[in-house]
Each structure stands twice: as C-alpha cells, then as structure tokens.
Coordinates of C-alpha atoms in Angstrom, one line a residue:
M48 CA -61.3 32.9 73.4
A49 CA -62.1 29.8 71.4
P50 CA -65.7 28.8 70.8
R51 CA -67.2 25.9 72.6
N52 CA -67.0 22.6 70.8
T53 CA -68.2 19.4 72.6
E54 CA -68.2 17.0 69.7
H55 CA -66.1 13.9 70.3
T56 CA -66.2 10.5 68.6
D57 CA -66.1 7.1 70.1
T58 CA -64.1 5.4 67.4
A59 CA -61.0 5.8 69.6
D60 CA -61.6 5.0 73.3
P61 CA -60.9 8.1 75.3
A62 CA -61.1 6.2 78.6
A63 CA -58.5 3.7 77.5
L64 CA -56.2 6.3 76.1
G65 CA -56.7 8.6 79.1
L66 CA -55.7 11.8 77.3
I67 CA -55.7 14.8 79.7
P68 CA -56.6 17.5 78.8
A69 CA -59.2 16.1 76.4
P70 CA -58.5 17.0 72.7
R71 CA -61.1 18.7 70.5
T72 CA -61.4 15.6 68.3
L73 CA -60.1 12.1 68.7
T74 CA -60.9 9.5 66.0
A75 CA -59.5 6.2 64.8
A76 CA -57.0 6.5 62.0
P77 CA -58.0 4.9 58.7
S78 CA -55.2 2.3 59.0
G79 CA -56.6 0.9 62.2
R80 CA -53.1 -0.4 63.1
P81 CA -50.8 1.2 65.7
Y82 CA -47.4 2.4 64.6
P83 CA -44.5 0.6 66.2
L84 CA -41.4 2.4 67.4
G85 CA -38.1 0.7 67.4
P86 CA -34.3 1.2 67.3
E87 CA -34.5 2.1 63.6
T88 CA -37.4 4.6 63.9
P89 CA -36.2 8.0 62.5
L90 CA -37.3 11.4 63.7
S91 CA -37.5 14.0 60.9
A92 CA -37.6 17.6 61.8
A93 CA -38.7 20.3 59.3
P94 CA -37.2 23.8 59.7
G95 CA -38.5 25.4 62.8
T96 CA -39.2 22.2 64.6
E97 CA -35.7 21.5 65.8
G98 CA -36.4 22.4 69.5
V99 CA -39.3 20.0 69.7
A100 CA -37.2 17.3 68.1
R101 CA -34.5 17.8 70.7
W102 CA -37.1 17.6 73.5
L103 CA -38.5 14.4 72.1
R104 CA -35.1 12.8 71.8
T105 CA -34.2 13.8 75.3
T106 CA -37.5 12.9 76.9
L107 CA -38.9 9.9 75.0
G108 CA -35.4 8.7 74.3
A109 CA -34.6 8.5 78.0
A110 CA -37.9 6.6 78.7
T111 CA -37.8 4.2 75.8
G112 CA -34.1 3.7 75.2
L113 CA -34.7 4.5 71.5
P114 CA -32.2 6.7 69.7
L115 CA -34.8 8.4 67.4
A116 CA -32.0 9.1 65.0
E117 CA -32.2 12.1 62.7
G118 CA -34.3 11.3 59.5
A119 CA -35.1 13.2 56.4
G120 CA -38.0 11.2 54.9
E121 CA -41.7 10.5 55.4
N122 CA -41.3 7.6 57.7
G123 CA -41.0 7.4 61.5
I124 CA -41.9 10.4 63.5
V125 CA -42.3 13.4 61.2
L126 CA -42.5 17.0 62.6
T127 CA -43.8 19.8 60.4
L128 CA -45.3 23.3 60.7
D129 CA -48.5 24.5 59.0
G130 CA -49.2 28.2 59.1
G131 CA -52.8 27.5 58.4
L132 CA -53.3 26.2 61.9
A133 CA -53.6 28.5 64.9
P134 CA -50.2 29.0 66.7
E135 CA -51.0 26.6 69.6
A136 CA -53.0 24.1 67.5
Y137 CA -51.7 20.8 66.3
R138 CA -52.6 17.7 64.3
L139 CA -51.4 14.2 65.2
A140 CA -52.0 11.6 62.5
V141 CA -50.8 7.9 62.9
D142 CA -50.8 5.7 59.9
T143 CA -49.0 2.7 58.7
D144 CA -45.9 4.6 57.6
A145 CA -45.4 7.4 60.1
V146 CA -46.5 9.4 63.1
R147 CA -47.1 12.8 61.6
L148 CA -47.1 15.7 64.1
T149 CA -47.9 19.1 62.7
G150 CA -48.2 22.4 64.7
G151 CA -49.3 25.9 63.8
S152 CA -46.0 27.0 65.4
A153 CA -43.3 25.4 67.4
A154 CA -45.5 26.0 70.5
G155 CA -48.4 24.0 68.9
L156 CA -46.0 21.3 67.9
F157 CA -44.6 21.0 71.4
L158 CA -48.2 20.8 72.8
G159 CA -48.8 18.0 70.3
A160 CA -45.7 16.2 71.5
Q161 CA -47.3 16.1 75.0
T162 CA -50.2 14.1 73.5
L163 CA -47.8 11.8 71.7
R164 CA -46.1 11.1 75.0
Q165 CA -49.4 10.3 76.7
L166 CA -50.4 7.9 73.8
L167 CA -47.2 5.9 74.5
G168 CA -48.4 5.0 78.0
P169 CA -47.3 5.9 81.6
D170 CA -43.8 4.3 81.1
A171 CA -43.1 7.1 78.6
F172 CA -43.0 9.5 81.6
R173 CA -40.0 7.7 83.2
R174 CA -36.4 8.8 83.1
A175 CA -35.0 5.4 82.0
P176 CA -36.5 2.4 80.3
L177 CA -37.9 -0.4 82.6
A178 CA -37.3 -3.0 80.0
P179 CA -35.0 -2.0 77.1
S180 CA -36.3 -4.7 74.9
R181 CA -40.0 -3.9 75.3
A182 CA -42.1 -2.9 72.3
W183 CA -43.5 0.6 71.9
E184 CA -46.3 1.6 69.7
V185 CA -48.5 4.6 69.0
P186 CA -52.2 3.9 68.8
A187 CA -53.8 4.4 65.4
V188 CA -55.5 7.8 66.0
L189 CA -56.1 11.1 64.5
V190 CA -56.1 14.0 66.9
E191 CA -56.9 17.6 66.0
D192 CA -56.6 20.0 68.8
A193 CA -56.3 23.6 69.9
P194 CA -56.7 25.4 73.3
R195 CA -59.7 27.3 74.5
F196 CA -57.7 30.0 76.3
G197 CA -54.3 31.5 75.5
W198 CA -53.4 32.0 79.2
R199 CA -53.3 28.7 81.0
G200 CA -51.3 29.2 84.1
M201 CA -50.2 28.3 87.6
M202 CA -48.9 30.7 90.2
L203 CA -46.3 29.3 92.6
D204 CA -45.5 31.2 95.8
V205 CA -41.8 30.6 96.7
S206 CA -41.8 33.4 99.3
R207 CA -43.6 31.8 102.2
H208 CA -41.8 28.5 101.6
F209 CA -38.9 28.3 99.2
L210 CA -38.6 25.7 96.5
P211 CA -35.0 25.0 95.3
K212 CA -34.2 25.7 91.6
D213 CA -34.4 22.0 90.6
D214 CA -38.0 21.8 92.1
V215 CA -39.0 24.8 90.0
L216 CA -37.6 23.2 86.9
R217 CA -39.6 20.1 87.7
Y218 CA -42.8 22.1 88.0
L219 CA -42.2 23.6 84.6
D220 CA -42.0 20.1 83.3
L221 CA -45.3 19.3 85.1
L222 CA -47.0 22.3 83.6
A223 CA -45.8 21.4 80.1
A224 CA -47.1 17.8 80.6
H225 CA -50.5 19.3 81.2
K226 CA -50.4 21.8 78.3
L227 CA -50.2 24.8 80.6
N228 CA -48.2 27.7 79.2
V229 CA -47.9 30.4 81.9
F230 CA -45.8 30.2 85.1
H231 CA -46.6 33.0 87.5
F232 CA -43.5 33.2 89.8
H233 CA -44.3 34.9 93.1
L234 CA -40.8 36.0 94.2
T235 CA -41.3 38.5 97.0
D236 CA -43.4 38.9 100.0
D237 CA -43.3 39.7 103.8
Q238 CA -41.8 36.3 104.5
G239 CA -38.9 36.3 102.1
W240 CA -37.3 38.0 99.1
R241 CA -36.2 35.3 96.7
I242 CA -34.5 37.0 93.7
E243 CA -30.9 38.3 93.7
I244 CA -30.8 42.1 92.9
K245 CA -27.1 43.0 92.5
R246 CA -27.5 46.7 93.2
Y247 CA -29.4 46.0 96.4
P248 CA -27.5 43.0 97.9
R249 CA -29.3 43.2 101.3
L250 CA -32.5 42.1 99.7
T251 CA -31.2 38.6 99.7
E252 CA -28.5 38.9 102.4
V253 CA -31.1 40.0 104.9
G254 CA -34.5 39.8 103.2
S255 CA -34.3 36.1 102.2
W256 CA -34.0 34.7 105.7
R257 CA -36.4 34.6 108.7
S258 CA -35.4 33.4 112.2
R259 CA -38.3 31.0 112.5
T260 CA -41.6 30.0 110.9
K261 CA -45.2 29.6 112.0
Y262 CA -46.2 25.9 111.7
G263 CA -49.8 25.6 110.4
H264 CA -52.3 28.4 110.3
R265 CA -51.4 31.8 111.8
A266 CA -53.6 31.0 114.8
S267 CA -51.5 27.8 115.5
E268 CA -49.4 27.8 118.6
L269 CA -46.7 25.8 116.9
W270 CA -43.4 27.2 115.6
D271 CA -40.5 25.7 113.6
E272 CA -37.5 27.5 115.3
T273 CA -35.1 26.6 112.5
P274 CA -33.9 29.7 110.6
Y275 CA -35.4 29.5 107.1
G276 CA -34.7 31.0 103.7
G277 CA -33.1 30.8 100.3
F278 CA -33.1 32.7 97.0
Y279 CA -32.4 32.3 93.4
T280 CA -29.2 33.8 92.0
Q281 CA -29.5 35.7 88.7
D282 CA -28.0 32.7 86.9
D283 CA -30.6 30.5 88.5
I284 CA -33.3 32.8 87.2
R285 CA -31.8 32.8 83.7
E286 CA -31.7 29.0 83.7
I287 CA -35.4 28.9 84.9
V288 CA -36.5 31.3 82.2
A289 CA -34.5 29.5 79.4
Y290 CA -35.9 26.1 80.6
A291 CA -39.4 27.5 80.5
A292 CA -38.9 29.0 77.0
E293 CA -37.8 25.6 75.7
R294 CA -41.2 24.3 76.8
H295 CA -43.0 27.3 75.4
I296 CA -44.0 28.5 78.9
R297 CA -44.2 32.3 79.6
V298 CA -42.9 33.3 83.0
V299 CA -44.6 36.2 84.8
P300 CA -42.3 37.4 87.6
E301 CA -44.1 39.1 90.6
I302 CA -42.5 41.8 92.6
D303 CA -45.2 42.7 95.2
I304 CA -45.7 46.4 96.0
P305 CA -46.8 48.5 98.0
G306 CA -48.0 45.9 100.5
H307 CA -46.5 42.5 101.3
S308 CA -43.1 44.3 101.6
Q309 CA -41.8 43.6 105.1
A310 CA -38.9 41.5 103.8
A311 CA -37.7 44.4 101.6
I312 CA -38.2 46.9 104.4
S313 CA -36.3 44.7 106.9
A314 CA -33.3 44.9 104.4
Y315 CA -33.7 48.6 103.6
P316 CA -35.6 50.3 106.5
E317 CA -35.9 53.6 104.6
L318 CA -38.4 52.0 102.3
G319 CA -41.0 51.9 105.1
N320 CA -43.1 54.6 106.8
T321 CA -40.4 55.8 109.2
D322 CA -42.5 58.6 110.5
V323 CA -45.0 56.1 111.9
V324 CA -43.0 53.0 112.9
D325 CA -39.4 52.2 113.8
T326 CA -38.6 50.3 110.6
T327 CA -35.1 49.4 111.8
A328 CA -36.6 47.1 114.3
L329 CA -38.5 45.1 111.6
S330 CA -37.3 41.6 110.6
V331 CA -38.5 39.3 107.8
W332 CA -41.9 38.2 108.9
D333 CA -42.2 34.8 110.5
T334 CA -46.0 34.3 110.4
W335 CA -48.9 34.5 107.9
G336 CA -51.7 37.0 107.2
V337 CA -51.9 40.6 106.0
N338 CA -49.0 42.7 107.2
P339 CA -49.4 46.4 108.2
N340 CA -45.9 47.4 107.2
V341 CA -46.2 48.8 103.7
L342 CA -43.9 50.9 101.5
A343 CA -43.6 54.7 102.0
P344 CA -45.0 56.7 99.1
T345 CA -41.8 58.6 98.4
D346 CA -39.8 59.3 95.3
S347 CA -36.9 57.4 96.7
T348 CA -39.1 54.3 97.0
L349 CA -40.0 54.6 93.4
R350 CA -36.4 54.9 92.4
F351 CA -35.5 51.9 94.5
F352 CA -38.0 49.7 92.8
E353 CA -37.2 51.0 89.4
G354 CA -33.7 49.8 90.1
V355 CA -35.1 46.4 91.1
L356 CA -37.2 46.2 87.9
E357 CA -34.3 47.2 85.6
E358 CA -32.6 44.0 86.7
V359 CA -35.8 42.0 86.6
L360 CA -36.5 43.0 83.0
D361 CA -33.0 41.9 82.1
L362 CA -33.5 38.5 83.7
F363 CA -37.0 38.0 82.2
P364 CA -36.8 39.1 78.5
A365 CA -39.9 40.3 76.8
E366 CA -40.2 37.3 74.5
T367 CA -40.7 35.1 77.5
S368 CA -42.2 37.6 80.0
P369 CA -44.3 40.3 78.3
F370 CA -46.2 40.7 81.6
V371 CA -44.7 41.8 84.9
H372 CA -46.9 41.3 88.0
M373 CA -46.7 44.1 90.5
G374 CA -48.9 42.6 93.2
G375 CA -50.9 45.5 94.5
D376 CA -53.1 43.4 96.9
E377 CA -53.8 43.4 100.6
C378 CA -52.2 46.8 101.2
P379 CA -53.5 48.1 104.6
K380 CA -53.8 51.9 104.6
D381 CA -53.4 52.4 108.4
Q382 CA -49.8 53.6 108.3
W383 CA -50.5 56.0 105.4
K384 CA -53.4 57.4 107.4
E385 CA -51.1 58.1 110.4
S386 CA -48.1 59.3 108.3
P387 CA -47.7 63.1 107.8
L388 CA -45.5 62.3 104.8
A389 CA -48.2 60.1 103.2
Q390 CA -50.9 62.7 103.9
A391 CA -48.8 65.4 102.4
R392 CA -48.2 63.2 99.3
I393 CA -52.0 62.7 98.9
A394 CA -52.4 66.5 99.0
E395 CA -49.5 67.1 96.6
L396 CA -50.8 64.5 94.1
G397 CA -54.4 65.7 94.3
V398 CA -55.7 62.2 94.8
K399 CA -58.8 61.6 96.9
D400 CA -57.5 59.3 99.6
E401 CA -55.2 56.4 100.5
D402 CA -56.7 54.2 97.7
G403 CA -55.7 57.0 95.3
L404 CA -52.2 56.7 96.7
Q405 CA -52.1 53.0 96.0
S406 CA -53.3 53.7 92.5
W407 CA -50.5 56.3 92.1
F408 CA -48.0 53.5 92.9
I409 CA -49.5 51.2 90.4
R410 CA -50.0 53.8 87.7
H411 CA -46.3 54.9 88.0
F412 CA -45.0 51.4 87.4
D413 CA -47.6 50.8 84.6
A414 CA -46.2 53.8 82.7
W415 CA -42.6 52.8 83.6
L416 CA -43.1 49.2 82.3
T417 CA -45.1 50.4 79.2
E418 CA -42.1 52.7 78.2
R419 CA -40.0 49.5 78.2
G420 CA -42.3 47.4 76.1
R421 CA -43.9 45.4 79.0
R422 CA -47.4 45.2 80.5
L423 CA -48.3 45.5 84.1
I424 CA -50.7 42.9 85.7
G425 CA -51.8 43.0 89.3
W426 CA -54.3 41.5 91.7
D427 CA -57.8 43.0 91.5
E428 CA -57.2 45.5 94.3
I429 CA -55.3 47.6 91.7
L430 CA -58.8 48.6 90.5
E431 CA -59.2 50.6 93.7
G432 CA -58.6 54.3 93.1
G433 CA -58.5 53.8 89.3
L434 CA -56.5 51.7 87.0
A435 CA -54.1 52.6 84.2
E436 CA -55.5 51.9 80.7
G437 CA -53.1 49.2 79.7
A438 CA -52.9 47.3 83.0
A439 CA -54.4 43.8 83.3
V440 CA -56.0 42.2 86.3
S441 CA -55.6 38.9 88.1
S442 CA -59.1 38.4 89.6
W443 CA -58.5 36.6 92.9
R444 CA -61.1 37.7 95.4
G445 CA -63.9 36.2 93.2
Y446 CA -65.3 36.9 89.8
G447 CA -66.4 40.5 90.7
G448 CA -63.0 42.2 90.1
G449 CA -62.6 40.4 86.8
I450 CA -66.1 41.3 85.7
A451 CA -65.6 45.0 86.6
A452 CA -62.2 45.1 84.9
A453 CA -63.4 43.3 81.7
E454 CA -66.4 45.5 81.4
A455 CA -64.1 48.5 81.7
G456 CA -62.0 47.2 78.9
H457 CA -59.1 45.7 80.8
D458 CA -57.7 42.2 80.1
V459 CA -58.3 39.7 82.9
V460 CA -56.9 36.4 84.1
M461 CA -59.6 34.6 86.2
C462 CA -58.2 33.0 89.3
P463 CA -60.9 33.3 92.0
E464 CA -59.8 31.9 95.4
Q465 CA -63.1 30.2 96.0
Q466 CA -62.6 28.0 92.9
V467 CA -58.9 27.6 92.0
Y468 CA -56.7 28.3 95.1
L469 CA -55.1 24.9 95.4
D470 CA -53.9 25.6 98.9
H471 CA -57.6 25.1 99.9
R472 CA -58.4 21.6 101.1
Q473 CA -59.5 18.8 98.8
D474 CA -61.9 17.0 101.1
G475 CA -63.8 17.6 104.3
G476 CA -62.4 14.6 106.2
P477 CA -60.4 14.9 109.4
D478 CA -57.2 13.6 107.8
E479 CA -56.5 16.5 105.4
P480 CA -53.2 18.0 106.4
M481 CA -53.5 21.6 107.7
P482 CA -56.9 22.1 106.2
I483 CA -57.3 25.6 104.7
G484 CA -60.4 27.2 103.1
Y485 CA -63.4 25.7 101.4
V486 CA -63.5 22.1 100.1
R487 CA -62.4 22.2 96.5
S488 CA -62.5 18.6 95.3
L489 CA -61.3 17.2 91.9
E490 CA -64.8 17.5 90.6
D491 CA -65.3 21.0 92.0
V492 CA -62.2 22.2 90.0
Y493 CA -63.4 20.3 86.9
R494 CA -66.7 22.3 87.1
F495 CA -64.9 25.7 87.4
E496 CA -65.9 28.1 84.6
P497 CA -63.5 30.9 83.9
V498 CA -66.0 33.1 82.0
P499 CA -68.7 34.2 84.4
P500 CA -72.3 34.0 83.1
G501 CA -73.8 37.3 82.1
L502 CA -70.6 38.8 80.9
S503 CA -71.1 40.8 77.7
E504 CA -69.6 39.4 74.5
E505 CA -67.2 42.4 74.3
A506 CA -66.1 42.0 77.9
A507 CA -65.7 38.2 77.5
R508 CA -63.1 38.9 74.8
H509 CA -61.0 40.5 77.6
I510 CA -60.8 37.2 79.5
L511 CA -57.2 36.2 78.6
G512 CA -57.6 32.9 80.4
T513 CA -57.2 31.4 83.8
Q514 CA -54.7 30.2 86.3
A515 CA -54.6 28.1 89.5
N516 CA -52.8 29.7 92.4
V517 CA -50.6 27.9 94.9
W518 CA -49.9 29.8 98.1
T519 CA -47.4 27.9 100.3
E520 CA -48.0 29.1 103.9
V521 CA -48.7 25.5 105.0
M522 CA -46.6 23.8 102.3
Q523 CA -43.1 23.3 103.7
N524 CA -41.6 21.3 100.9
R525 CA -42.1 19.8 97.5
A526 CA -44.1 16.8 98.7
R527 CA -46.7 19.1 100.4
V528 CA -46.9 21.2 97.2
D529 CA -47.5 18.1 95.2
Y530 CA -50.2 16.9 97.5
Q531 CA -52.1 20.2 97.2
V532 CA -51.6 20.7 93.5
F533 CA -52.3 17.2 92.2
P534 CA -54.5 15.7 91.0
R535 CA -56.5 18.9 90.8
L536 CA -54.1 20.6 88.4
A537 CA -55.1 17.9 85.8
A538 CA -58.8 18.9 86.2
F539 CA -57.8 22.6 85.9
A540 CA -55.7 21.9 82.8
E541 CA -58.7 20.4 81.1
V542 CA -60.9 23.5 82.0
A543 CA -58.2 25.8 80.6
W544 CA -57.6 23.8 77.5
S545 CA -60.6 21.9 76.4
A546 CA -63.9 23.1 74.9
L547 CA -66.1 21.9 77.7
P548 CA -69.9 22.3 78.0
A549 CA -71.4 24.3 80.8
P550 CA -70.2 23.2 84.3
A551 CA -73.4 21.3 85.2
D552 CA -73.2 19.4 81.9
R553 CA -69.6 18.3 82.2
D554 CA -69.0 14.5 82.2
F555 CA -67.0 14.2 85.4
A556 CA -67.4 10.4 85.4
A557 CA -65.7 10.2 82.0
F558 CA -62.9 12.5 83.2
D559 CA -62.5 10.4 86.3
A560 CA -62.2 7.3 84.2
R561 CA -59.4 9.0 82.1
M562 CA -57.7 9.8 85.4
T563 CA -57.0 6.2 85.9
A564 CA -54.3 6.3 83.2
H565 CA -53.2 9.7 84.4
Y566 CA -52.5 8.6 88.0
A567 CA -50.1 6.1 86.5
R568 CA -48.4 8.9 84.6
L569 CA -48.1 11.0 87.8
D570 CA -46.7 7.9 89.6
A571 CA -44.0 7.6 86.8
L572 CA -43.2 11.3 87.3
G573 CA -42.8 10.8 91.1
V574 CA -45.7 13.2 91.9
D575 CA -46.8 12.9 95.5
Y576 CA -50.4 13.5 94.7
R577 CA -53.4 13.1 97.0
P578 CA -54.7 9.5 96.4
P579 CA -58.4 9.3 95.4
G580 CA -59.2 7.4 98.7
G581 CA -57.6 10.0 100.9
P582 CA -54.1 10.9 102.2
Y583 CA -51.6 8.3 103.2
P584 CA -50.5 8.4 106.8
R585 CA -47.2 10.2 105.8
Q586 CA -49.3 12.9 104.1
Q587 CA -51.4 13.7 107.1
R588 CA -50.4 16.4 109.7
P589 CA -52.4 15.5 112.8
G590 CA -52.6 18.1 115.5
V591 CA -51.6 21.1 113.3
L592 CA -54.2 23.8 113.2
G593 CA -55.7 24.8 109.9
F594 CA -58.5 27.2 108.9
P595 CA -61.3 25.1 107.3
R596 CA -64.4 26.9 106.0
D597 CA -67.7 25.1 105.8
G598 CA -70.2 25.0 103.0
A599 CA -70.0 25.9 99.4
P600 CA -67.9 29.0 98.6
P601 CA -69.8 32.1 97.7
L602 CA -70.0 33.3 94.2
V603 CA -68.7 36.9 94.5

C-alpha cells in the first residue's frame, strides 16, 4: 500500500485539465508552451513499449486522424521504460521538442498513456476525428504518478443479466480509461451459467437460459415473460482475456460454489441434494434473492467442478488471472441440515457443523488451485468454519470480514456493499430507476476509505486494494449498467488510485470541478451516465418496485 501524499501544485490548473484520477504531482513544464501534434509527429517506442505504441496509434490515431508514424529519435511522442520506477508508476514530461512518456513497466507506461489521452481533451475519446484539420496540442505539464493500491477493480455480474461480448470489451476500455486494473467476471449464478464448458455442454445448453425474468425487485409483481439467456463461447473468453491483457487488466473469473448454483443443478440434477429435494424439477431461477438449492457435498460434485476449473484455468492463464474467485457466499444450510448424506459427510470429515462443511468445500478448491499455481479468493463468508492459509477474501458485507481476515494474515480486497455496491441508488429522489439499497452519491463514493481506521499496520499491509461491485438484477441492458456505474466509477477510481487525505478532508468540490471535463469524455465515449441534475425521462422506470433503504448505511 502506497503512503499518503496530498501535495499538489497550482502551477498547472487541475480543474481546467480535469485529470481523473488525480495524479500525485502535476506541475507546469519549464517550457511553458504546449507541444503540438500534427501529421508529421512521430511516435518512438523503445524496446518493451511496442504494445502501448500500438494502442496509442489505434486509439489516438482514430480520434485525431494523425498517423503517429514510427520514429526513432527524441522528437514527437517518445515512449521509454525506467526500471527505477515502480511497475505501475509513470512520468509524463512535455517540452518544446517532445512528449516524453516513461513507465516503470509496460503497465505503468499504459497508465501514463491514459493521462496523455485525457490531456488532449474530450475529442481524443472519439472513434473518428470531428474535424480532420483541427490542431491538437499537449499542455506543457510534468506529471509524476503512481497508484495507491495494486488492486483497483470492478466486478461485473453477467449472470443475472447478460452483457454480450462487445459490451464486455467496451467495459474493459472504460476500466482502462479510469486506470483500473482488475476485472472481476461473475460468470455463474442461480439465474444463469455464462461460460462454455466443453465436457459439460448442458451447463450452457440448459443452464444459460431461463423461461422468464422478474422485473424489478424480487417483491415486484412484474415479470418479463421473454425467455432470457446467453453465454460466452470459449473463444469469446479467450478474446476477452487477450483484450484485457493488452490493457494491463487482470481478469478474475468467478465460479460460485457451493451456493448460487441452481443454474448448474438444473443442467446436472445430480449436483444437488437429491435426498432432500427433487432436483430434476429445478429450472434456472427466474427471480432474485438467496436460493436454498445448494450443491451436495459429494466427491462426485468435487470432481465435476474440478473438471469445470480445468477448462477455466486453460481459458484464464496465470499471467492474466493469478486469482480464481470461488464465491462461497450466501449458502443456506437448510438442505444440508435435512440431508442424511450431508450429515454423514459432516461426521466422516470430523467437522463441527454445516459451516465446517462449507469450509471443506472451499479448502478443497484452495488446495486444488494452489497445486496449479493459482490463488483462491472468495466472499467473506468463506471465513466461516475456518479459512485455508493462502486464500484471500473479498469483504462485501462490510469492513468486518476484511478486518478479521487481514488481522488473521489473509489478503483482502475491500468492497463493502454499504459503500461501493454500484447497484445501490445514487439519489433519494422519486425518479431513480428501480431504487435499490442506501443512497450512495458521487460524493459518498468519493469519501469511501478502503483501509478501515484502527487496523494494525501489519494487517493494513494485507489490504490488496479495493473494487466496486455491479450486481445486475435490475440492470437489463448496457444503458442501465452505464447509469448505475457512472459517474460514480470515476470517484471510485480516484479513491483506488490517488493518495487522498482522510475522507472528511477530501476536496469534493475540486473533484466535482474536474468532473466537468470528465463528463465530456464520457459523452464522447457514449456512456449513458446519470446526469448531475437527475435521470432523463428515458432513464426512469416509473411504477417498478425497488428496495430503497433509508438513512446512512451502517459501518459494520
């Protein structure tokens, strides 16, 4: 975890430049003159920087219409690496002769390229030039920057509502534009199995489709009677992973066990507790909430999911996906309590109770993944019944699980629902579409602190970072996801990246001023964000029941 550093200078106007997330230092360059880009501007790439050069030519080239031809000198845009910088650190220096971008690694250089793009203005985020003859210039600044946290992520649930592959690729671009570097890909749940597993074809043939869908909160009386589903082929997954890798984004696939498994059980009924319920009568779940149908604690279930994971590990190589998320949350124990087979398993294993049985599931796959060079991460319920030594925790029910895990020596990603669940409503007004949860405004997210006060110094070192979670029960399409995620993801990105002061001391007014430029970038990118003044009529969902919760969220 990087130390706090709140020093910024005023020699370059942060509000005018609108850089988000805020860099560690931003000063005026000695030349005082912006560097012009034109048809003759070369792009020179030192060894190890070729991927970033390709991204710049593709992205900035499309927006500006400039060729950024290959150069080999000290003029134009010059990309280099400096092993003296931290891997994700970068330095951007603009002088009269060149724009010099240096990274501690290719990842740091790529993050610096995001700053360069922002400095060129909102039109640099378009896919084609608005005016081919317009002038482009880089402001005369010196930026020295590095992230506070190494894990800066967003989780996207594609099980409740499916996003087609192109929309997933678009979200990877949006993460990259905000200097986020982890994409947590929630691929399986009760409402749909979204990844092709060749040895178990019914997972997608049956498990990826539901006959209808609850419209709104689970208490709503409204239904969409259209059959719903979709999945990613293995080639789709390979493309997503490769696309993420080019943007220096790690992908964390999630295969949820032993709860949230009705889609899998509907495809393969033997996975369920057949001595308690007729699992052949189960279909992919069409509503929301916590489902009672969980996996049976049998050796055949373990072998089944080992087979699933063998294909998952092949699709998500260790270089891009060192962590595999095994869920482990919201696993009701009622069926296990009623199941003679489960009770016999508890006795055989010598564990205390049903919590111990869940721990047995997680420990098994922790060992299995460790043998294959991966690390298991799961929601904080995996602490119940004891946690394997190498496992990491996503602390979602509040800070408490993360504090307990960190104090016990486990690595933690802080993602408390009360603070950074972006499916929660952004305002208390009556026009918010399908309002869920506590109000978490742009300012609320900006004042989120991933490291809870009072955590020991040793435990604080186990906070890998933070992520915002996007659960899609009431987000039927990309526009609804955009509305819930933005602009709050911009505030979250600054929390994850920048060395901010304590929450109460953060200058939200200055951040809000920088958002003026950032809204224009989001417009250029086609992001259907929530406007500062409230939702447009087309973004509202009048008459659809939500589940708003009043007051400030508890700190738990």
